[in-house]
Short mmCIF file of C-alpha atoms in Angstrom, two decimals:
data_model
loop_
_atom_site.label_atom_id
_atom_site.label_comp_id
_atom_site.label_asym_id
_atom_site.label_seq_id
_atom_site.Cartn_x
_atom_site.Cartn_y
_atom_site.Cartn_z
CA GLY A 5 -14.59 5.52 -10.40
CA ASP A 6 -13.82 3.50 -7.31
CA SER A 7 -12.68 5.44 -4.25
CA VAL A 8 -12.04 5.12 -0.51
CA THR A 9 -12.56 7.85 2.05
CA GLN A 10 -11.00 7.70 5.51
CA MET A 11 -11.33 9.97 8.47
CA GLU A 12 -8.60 12.54 8.74
CA GLY A 13 -5.99 12.17 11.40
CA PRO A 14 -4.12 12.31 13.51
CA VAL A 15 -6.14 10.37 16.05
CA THR A 16 -4.64 10.68 19.51
CA LEU A 17 -5.77 8.29 22.24
CA SER A 18 -4.68 7.21 25.65
CA GLU A 19 -3.67 3.62 26.22
CA GLU A 20 -6.65 1.26 26.71
CA ALA A 21 -9.06 3.64 24.98
CA PHE A 22 -11.53 2.46 22.34
CA LEU A 23 -10.56 3.05 18.73
CA THR A 24 -12.71 3.69 15.69
CA ILE A 25 -11.30 4.76 12.34
CA ASN A 26 -14.02 5.40 9.79
CA CYS A 27 -13.79 4.19 6.20
CA THR A 28 -16.38 4.46 3.46
CA TYR A 29 -16.08 3.40 -0.14
CA THR A 30 -17.56 3.92 -3.57
CA ALA A 31 -17.37 1.03 -5.98
CA THR A 32 -19.40 -0.83 -8.55
CA GLY A 33 -19.86 -4.52 -8.14
CA TYR A 34 -18.62 -6.37 -5.10
CA PRO A 35 -15.22 -5.19 -3.93
CA SER A 36 -13.01 -6.86 -1.37
CA LEU A 37 -12.04 -4.58 1.51
CA PHE A 38 -8.79 -4.36 3.44
CA TRP A 39 -7.11 -2.58 6.30
CA TYR A 40 -3.35 -2.16 6.12
CA VAL A 41 -1.07 -0.84 8.85
CA GLN A 42 2.25 0.94 8.38
CA TYR A 43 4.62 1.22 11.32
CA PRO A 44 7.33 3.89 11.18
CA GLY A 45 10.06 3.06 8.70
CA GLU A 46 8.32 -0.04 7.41
CA GLY A 47 6.15 -1.12 4.50
CA LEU A 48 2.42 -1.68 4.64
CA GLN A 49 1.24 -4.87 6.31
CA LEU A 50 -2.14 -6.47 5.80
CA LEU A 51 -4.09 -6.16 9.05
CA LEU A 52 -7.40 -7.73 8.05
CA LYS A 53 -9.73 -8.23 5.14
CA ALA A 54 -13.32 -9.02 4.19
CA THR A 55 -14.45 -10.27 0.82
CA LYS A 56 -18.25 -10.12 0.97
CA ALA A 57 -21.05 -8.26 2.66
CA ASP A 58 -21.46 -8.85 6.41
CA ASP A 59 -18.05 -10.52 6.65
CA LYS A 60 -16.06 -9.51 9.71
CA GLY A 61 -12.29 -9.36 9.41
CA SER A 62 -10.27 -9.56 12.61
CA ASN A 63 -6.64 -9.68 13.67
CA LYS A 64 -4.60 -8.64 16.73
CA GLY A 65 -7.71 -7.33 18.48
CA PHE A 66 -8.77 -5.20 15.51
CA GLU A 67 -12.10 -5.79 13.77
CA ALA A 68 -13.96 -4.40 10.78
CA THR A 69 -17.31 -5.45 9.30
CA TYR A 70 -18.15 -5.14 5.60
CA ARG A 71 -21.40 -3.13 5.51
CA LYS A 72 -22.78 -2.98 2.01
CA GLU A 73 -25.87 -0.99 2.98
CA THR A 74 -23.74 1.85 4.34
CA THR A 75 -20.71 1.17 2.08
CA SER A 76 -18.49 1.21 5.14
CA PHE A 77 -15.64 -0.79 6.66
CA HIS A 78 -14.83 0.94 9.94
CA LEU A 79 -11.83 -0.28 11.94
CA GLU A 80 -12.31 -0.84 15.68
CA LYS A 81 -10.28 -2.00 18.63
CA GLY A 82 -11.53 -2.22 22.17
CA SER A 83 -8.33 -1.29 23.98
CA VAL A 84 -5.40 0.27 22.16
CA GLN A 85 -1.76 -0.02 23.16
CA VAL A 86 1.19 2.27 22.58
CA SER A 87 2.50 -0.31 20.11
CA ASP A 88 -0.59 0.27 17.91
CA SER A 89 0.73 3.72 17.00
CA ALA A 90 0.98 3.65 13.21
CA VAL A 91 -0.71 4.80 10.02
CA TYR A 92 -3.78 2.82 9.02
CA PHE A 93 -4.95 2.54 5.41
CA CYS A 94 -8.33 1.36 4.19
CA ALA A 95 -8.34 -0.12 0.69
CA LEU A 96 -10.52 -1.95 -1.80
CA THR A 97 -10.03 -4.13 -4.81
CA ARG A 98 -12.57 -5.06 -7.43
CA ASP A 99 -13.57 -8.66 -7.02
CA GLY A 100 -13.26 -10.99 -9.96
CA GLY A 101 -10.95 -8.76 -11.92
CA ALA A 102 -7.94 -9.90 -13.85
CA THR A 103 -5.69 -8.06 -11.43
CA ASN A 104 -6.11 -6.89 -7.88
CA LYS A 105 -5.16 -3.26 -8.16
CA LEU A 106 -5.79 -1.67 -4.76
CA ILE A 107 -7.53 1.66 -4.26
CA PHE A 108 -6.22 3.19 -1.02
CA GLY A 109 -7.57 5.80 1.31
CA THR A 110 -5.26 8.60 2.37
CA GLY A 111 -4.31 6.92 5.64
CA THR A 112 -5.04 7.82 9.27
CA LEU A 113 -2.25 8.39 11.75
CA LEU A 114 -2.94 6.90 15.16
CA ALA A 115 -0.89 8.05 18.14
CA VAL A 116 -1.42 6.21 21.42
CA GLN A 117 -0.05 7.85 24.55
CA PRO A 118 0.85 5.92 27.70
CA ASP B 4 8.63 -17.69 3.74
CA ALA B 5 10.63 -14.79 2.44
CA GLY B 6 8.61 -11.68 1.87
CA VAL B 7 9.02 -9.10 -0.87
CA ILE B 8 12.65 -8.06 -0.96
CA GLN B 9 13.68 -4.59 -2.06
CA SER B 10 17.14 -3.16 -2.54
CA PRO B 11 18.74 -0.91 -1.68
CA ARG B 12 16.99 0.14 1.54
CA HIS B 13 18.44 3.61 1.29
CA GLU B 14 19.84 5.51 -1.67
CA VAL B 15 21.33 8.98 -1.66
CA THR B 16 22.54 10.40 -4.94
CA GLU B 17 22.97 13.67 -6.76
CA MET B 18 20.49 14.99 -9.24
CA GLY B 19 21.08 13.92 -12.79
CA GLN B 20 22.30 10.48 -11.79
CA GLU B 21 20.58 7.28 -12.81
CA VAL B 22 18.84 5.40 -10.01
CA THR B 23 17.80 1.76 -10.16
CA LEU B 24 15.55 0.21 -7.55
CA ARG B 25 15.16 -3.54 -7.36
CA CYS B 26 12.42 -5.87 -6.22
CA LYS B 27 12.11 -9.61 -5.74
CA PRO B 28 8.46 -10.62 -5.33
CA ILE B 29 7.19 -13.51 -3.26
CA SER B 30 7.68 -16.77 -5.11
CA GLY B 31 4.52 -17.81 -6.95
CA HIS B 32 2.96 -14.37 -6.98
CA ASN B 33 2.11 -13.23 -10.49
CA SER B 34 1.17 -9.59 -9.92
CA LEU B 35 3.72 -6.93 -9.02
CA PHE B 36 3.14 -3.30 -8.10
CA TRP B 37 5.42 -0.26 -7.70
CA TYR B 38 4.30 2.57 -5.40
CA ARG B 39 5.72 5.90 -4.35
CA GLN B 40 4.98 7.46 -0.95
CA THR B 41 5.52 11.09 -0.01
CA MET B 42 4.08 13.35 2.65
CA MET B 43 2.52 15.60 0.03
CA ARG B 44 0.93 13.01 -2.24
CA GLY B 45 0.57 10.00 0.04
CA LEU B 46 0.74 6.56 -1.55
CA GLU B 47 0.68 6.53 -5.36
CA LEU B 48 0.56 3.50 -7.65
CA LEU B 49 3.16 3.96 -10.38
CA ILE B 50 2.83 0.78 -12.44
CA TYR B 51 1.74 -2.81 -12.12
CA PHE B 52 2.56 -6.03 -13.90
CA ASN B 53 0.58 -9.21 -14.37
CA ASN B 54 2.55 -12.30 -15.43
CA ASN B 55 5.55 -10.05 -16.14
CA VAL B 56 3.55 -7.85 -18.55
CA PRO B 57 2.96 -4.17 -17.71
CA ILE B 58 -0.79 -3.70 -17.40
CA ASP B 59 -1.14 -0.08 -16.35
CA ASP B 60 1.65 2.50 -16.25
CA SER B 61 -0.61 5.53 -16.07
CA GLY B 62 0.83 6.42 -12.67
CA MET B 63 4.38 6.79 -13.94
CA PRO B 64 5.01 10.50 -13.53
CA GLU B 65 7.30 11.17 -16.49
CA ASP B 66 9.34 9.54 -19.18
CA ARG B 67 12.28 9.70 -16.82
CA PHE B 68 10.68 6.75 -15.01
CA SER B 69 10.74 3.25 -16.45
CA ALA B 70 10.04 -0.20 -15.06
CA LYS B 71 10.81 -3.68 -16.26
CA MET B 72 10.02 -7.20 -15.19
CA PRO B 73 12.26 -9.54 -17.18
CA ASN B 74 11.11 -12.62 -15.26
CA ALA B 75 8.74 -13.68 -12.52
CA SER B 76 11.27 -13.15 -9.75
CA PHE B 77 12.73 -9.74 -10.50
CA SER B 78 11.65 -6.21 -11.32
CA THR B 79 13.41 -2.86 -11.57
CA LEU B 80 12.27 0.74 -11.41
CA LYS B 81 14.67 3.17 -13.02
CA ILE B 82 14.82 6.94 -12.86
CA GLN B 83 17.06 8.67 -15.39
CA PRO B 84 17.93 11.47 -14.88
CA SER B 85 16.91 11.83 -11.26
CA GLU B 86 15.63 15.11 -9.77
CA PRO B 87 15.23 16.28 -6.16
CA ARG B 88 11.44 16.02 -6.44
CA ASP B 89 11.83 12.27 -6.98
CA SER B 90 12.86 11.95 -3.33
CA ALA B 91 10.39 9.57 -1.70
CA VAL B 92 9.97 6.06 -0.36
CA TYR B 93 9.38 3.57 -3.15
CA PHE B 94 7.54 0.35 -2.35
CA CYS B 95 7.20 -2.84 -4.29
CA ALA B 96 4.30 -5.21 -3.60
CA SER B 97 3.28 -8.58 -5.00
CA SER B 98 0.20 -10.78 -4.93
CA TYR B 99 -1.63 -13.61 -6.58
CA THR B 100 -3.89 -12.44 -9.36
CA GLY B 101 -7.59 -12.28 -8.70
CA GLY B 102 -10.09 -10.43 -6.62
CA GLY B 103 -9.76 -10.58 -2.87
CA GLN B 104 -6.05 -11.34 -2.93
CA PRO B 105 -4.05 -9.04 -0.63
CA GLN B 106 -0.86 -7.37 -1.72
CA HIS B 107 2.31 -8.00 0.27
CA PHE B 108 4.67 -5.07 0.56
CA GLY B 109 8.42 -4.83 0.83
CA ASP B 110 10.09 -2.55 3.35
CA GLY B 111 10.71 0.09 0.70
CA THR B 112 13.64 2.06 -0.66
CA ARG B 113 14.12 5.50 0.82
CA LEU B 114 15.46 7.63 -2.03
CA SER B 115 17.05 11.04 -1.51
CA ILE B 116 18.11 13.09 -4.51
CA LEU B 117 20.38 15.98 -3.59
#
């Protein structure tokens, strides 16, 4: 079945460091891919998405490129801030389906220190 | 636009009591999802609805859990009787149906069963 694998956390970085959170997926067909962010005490918020191969999603300085050849959707940011501290979830949904049930990764905790 | 609205935000009750969680999806969305989040199990999909009809309830842990969606603007998740192991944060999310559509999450209900 479909699945998403994320790198284990926590990831601890200093402010202004470069961030990469790895995400790989297994799916038949052509899934859409998402990154969600969850700040403490809040629900998940959509951070960015990509719906087809080679698409790049971007938002708030974060980027991820849909790589079909490597089945990956790694999240990157050039310079993290303390306010980026949160849990990040990679997810996929099967494209063209009757519903958009999301398959989530386990989440990666990011802690940014000043 | 109003987002997904969940109530209550916090609920503390004694085991054996009935608990009802409520969700108002974003207007116009026709898919609704209930999730449970714990440290041990992470984020679990409990049930989802499409056009008010339950599509997949395979994630509902036991018969003590039930969910309804009487109309397009309201859903409930009920636990009867509640047990301490039901303590978790419960999220509701909604979306448009179809591949590539992101889910929008509420802020969750933090449930504590004593």
